[in-house]
Coordinates of C-alpha atoms and ligand atoms in Angstrom, one line a residue:
M1 CA 0.0 0.0 0.0
A2 CA 1.2 3.5 -0.9
E3 CA 0.8 4.8 2.7
D4 CA 3.3 2.1 3.8
L5 CA 6.1 3.4 1.6
N6 CA 9.4 4.1 3.3
I7 CA 10.4 7.4 1.7
P8 CA 14.1 8.2 2.0
P9 CA 15.1 11.7 3.3
K10 CA 15.7 14.4 0.7
N11 CA 19.5 14.4 1.1
T12 CA 19.9 10.7 0.4
A13 CA 22.2 9.9 -2.6
P14 CA 20.2 9.0 -5.8
E15 CA 21.5 5.4 -5.9
E16 CA 20.5 4.8 -2.3
K17 CA 17.0 6.3 -3.0
Y18 CA 16.5 4.0 -5.9
R19 CA 17.9 1.0 -3.9
L20 CA 15.3 1.7 -1.2
L21 CA 12.5 2.3 -3.6
L22 CA 12.9 -0.6 -6.1
P23 CA 11.6 -3.3 -3.8
Q24 CA 8.8 -1.1 -2.7
I25 CA 7.7 -0.2 -6.2
K26 CA 8.0 -3.9 -7.0
S27 CA 5.5 -4.8 -4.3
L28 CA 3.2 -1.9 -5.3
V29 CA 3.0 -3.1 -8.9
E30 CA 2.8 -6.8 -8.1
D31 CA -0.4 -6.2 -6.1
E32 CA -2.1 -4.5 -9.1
S33 CA -2.3 -5.7 -12.7
D34 CA -3.8 -2.5 -14.2
L35 CA -1.1 -0.6 -16.1
I36 CA -2.6 2.9 -15.7
A37 CA -3.1 2.4 -12.0
N38 CA 0.6 1.3 -11.7
M39 CA 1.8 4.2 -13.8
A40 CA -0.1 6.6 -11.5
N41 CA 1.6 5.2 -8.4
V42 CA 5.0 5.1 -10.0
S43 CA 4.6 8.8 -11.1
S44 CA 3.7 9.7 -7.5
V45 CA 6.6 7.8 -5.9
L46 CA 9.2 9.3 -8.2
K47 CA 7.8 12.8 -8.0
S48 CA 7.6 12.8 -4.2
V49 CA 11.1 11.2 -3.6
F50 CA 13.1 13.1 -6.2
Q51 CA 11.0 16.4 -6.4
H52 CA 11.4 16.4 -10.2
L53 CA 9.6 19.1 -12.2
W54 CA 7.5 16.6 -14.1
V55 CA 7.2 12.8 -14.0
G56 CA 4.8 10.9 -16.2
F57 CA 3.9 8.6 -19.0
Y58 CA 2.9 8.9 -22.6
I59 CA 1.1 5.8 -24.0
V60 CA 1.2 4.6 -27.6
K61 CA -2.4 4.8 -29.0
N62 CA -3.2 4.7 -32.7
N63 CA 0.4 5.3 -33.7
E64 CA 1.0 8.4 -31.5
L65 CA 1.9 9.1 -27.9
V66 CA -1.0 10.2 -25.7
L67 CA -0.6 11.8 -22.3
G68 CA -1.1 9.3 -19.5
P69 CA -0.8 9.4 -15.7
Y70 CA 1.6 12.1 -14.5
Q71 CA 2.6 14.5 -11.7
G72 CA 3.5 18.1 -12.4
P73 CA 2.4 21.0 -14.5
V74 CA 0.0 20.6 -17.4
A75 CA 1.7 19.0 -20.4
C76 CA 1.2 18.6 -24.1
T77 CA -1.2 15.7 -24.8
R78 CA 0.0 14.2 -28.1
I79 CA 3.4 13.5 -29.5
S80 CA 4.1 12.0 -33.0
Y81 CA 6.4 9.1 -33.7
G82 CA 10.0 10.4 -33.9
K83 CA 9.1 13.8 -32.6
G84 CA 10.6 15.4 -29.4
V85 CA 12.6 13.4 -26.9
C86 CA 9.6 11.1 -26.3
G87 CA 9.0 10.3 -29.9
K88 CA 12.7 9.7 -30.5
A89 CA 12.9 7.3 -27.6
W90 CA 9.9 5.4 -29.1
E91 CA 11.6 5.4 -32.6
K92 CA 15.0 4.3 -31.2
Q93 CA 13.5 1.8 -28.7
A94 CA 16.1 3.1 -26.3
S95 CA 16.4 5.5 -23.4
I96 CA 17.5 9.0 -24.1
V97 CA 19.2 11.3 -21.5
V98 CA 19.2 15.0 -22.5
P99 CA 21.6 17.1 -20.4
D100 CA 20.3 20.4 -21.9
V101 CA 16.9 20.4 -23.6
N102 CA 17.9 23.5 -25.6
S103 CA 20.6 21.5 -27.4
F104 CA 18.2 18.7 -28.4
P105 CA 17.0 19.2 -31.9
G106 CA 13.2 19.0 -32.0
H107 CA 12.7 19.0 -28.2
I108 CA 9.1 19.8 -27.3
A109 CA 9.0 22.3 -24.5
C110 CA 5.9 21.7 -22.4
S111 CA 7.3 23.9 -19.7
A112 CA 9.8 26.7 -19.9
D113 CA 11.2 25.5 -16.6
S114 CA 12.4 22.2 -18.0
K115 CA 16.1 22.2 -18.4
S116 CA 17.1 18.5 -18.7
E117 CA 15.1 15.4 -19.4
I118 CA 15.3 11.6 -19.4
V119 CA 12.9 9.3 -21.4
I120 CA 12.7 5.5 -20.9
P121 CA 10.6 3.4 -23.3
G122 CA 8.4 0.6 -22.0
I123 CA 8.8 -2.3 -24.3
Y124 CA 6.4 -5.3 -24.5
K125 CA 6.7 -8.1 -27.0
K126 CA 9.4 -6.1 -28.8
K127 CA 7.2 -3.0 -29.3
V128 CA 7.3 0.3 -27.4
I129 CA 3.9 0.6 -25.7
F130 CA 4.6 3.7 -23.6
V131 CA 7.4 6.0 -22.5
L132 CA 8.3 7.3 -19.0
D133 CA 9.3 10.9 -19.2
I134 CA 11.0 12.9 -16.5
D135 CA 11.9 16.6 -16.6
S136 CA 14.2 18.5 -14.2
N137 CA 14.4 22.2 -13.7
Q138 CA 18.1 21.8 -13.3
I139 CA 20.5 21.5 -16.3
D140 CA 22.5 18.3 -16.6
F141 CA 20.5 16.7 -13.8
F142 CA 20.2 13.0 -14.8
I143 CA 23.1 10.6 -14.5
E144 CA 23.7 7.0 -15.5
T145 CA 22.3 5.8 -12.2
D146 CA 18.9 7.3 -13.2
R147 CA 18.9 5.5 -16.5
I148 CA 19.8 2.2 -15.0
Y149 CA 17.3 2.3 -12.2
L150 CA 14.5 3.9 -14.2
E151 CA 14.9 1.1 -16.8
K152 CA 14.4 -1.4 -14.0
I153 CA 11.3 0.4 -12.8
V154 CA 9.8 0.5 -16.3
K155 CA 10.6 -3.2 -16.6
L156 CA 8.7 -3.9 -13.4
L157 CA 5.7 -2.2 -15.0
T158 CA 5.8 -4.1 -18.2
D159 CA 6.5 -7.4 -16.4
N160 CA 3.8 -7.1 -13.8
S161 CA 0.9 -5.2 -15.5
D162 CA -1.6 -6.2 -18.1
C163 CA -0.1 -4.6 -21.3
Ligands
SME201 N1 9.8 17.3 -23.7 C1 9.1 16.2 -24.2 C2 7.6 16.5 -24.3 C3 6.9 16.1 -23.1 S1 7.0 17.1 -21.7 O1 8.5 17.2 -21.4 C4 6.1 16.6 -20.4 C5 9.6 15.8 -25.6 O2 10.5 16.6 -26.2 O3 9.2 14.8 -26.1

């Protein structure tokens, strides 16, 4: 249950935060098979623990990405294949870390406060079915540790939810 989460203190190192969160997210998503419900809880956990500007999901529907569960400011609702960081991660079927959004050709600015970004695709049966998108208001915020652990979190979602 979400209210039983053990939330690490703000000054905990990122790797330690993920290490503490991973088993808790696993038990959260193992108890629920609905993908949207699990995306909603994962957005909440990541936003509250890391205080990112924006954490959320875009879901592949009718060959475009449509806004799904998220935490943060209002965001654009639809992204085409290959467009923006999210559409590129979908096209490449690979995570993308953007240290400075202003240097990423075609970046879609949903918020002027977003300075760096990471996008992780959720892959099921060799197809991207959603992306996890996280925006930071700090430049060069995301490190390799984020990519590694966020990929594990996304895999927990695709392995444990009805896709
Ligand atoms: N910046 C993203 C768009 C989504 S928002 O950041 C929430 C992109 O370029 O795909």
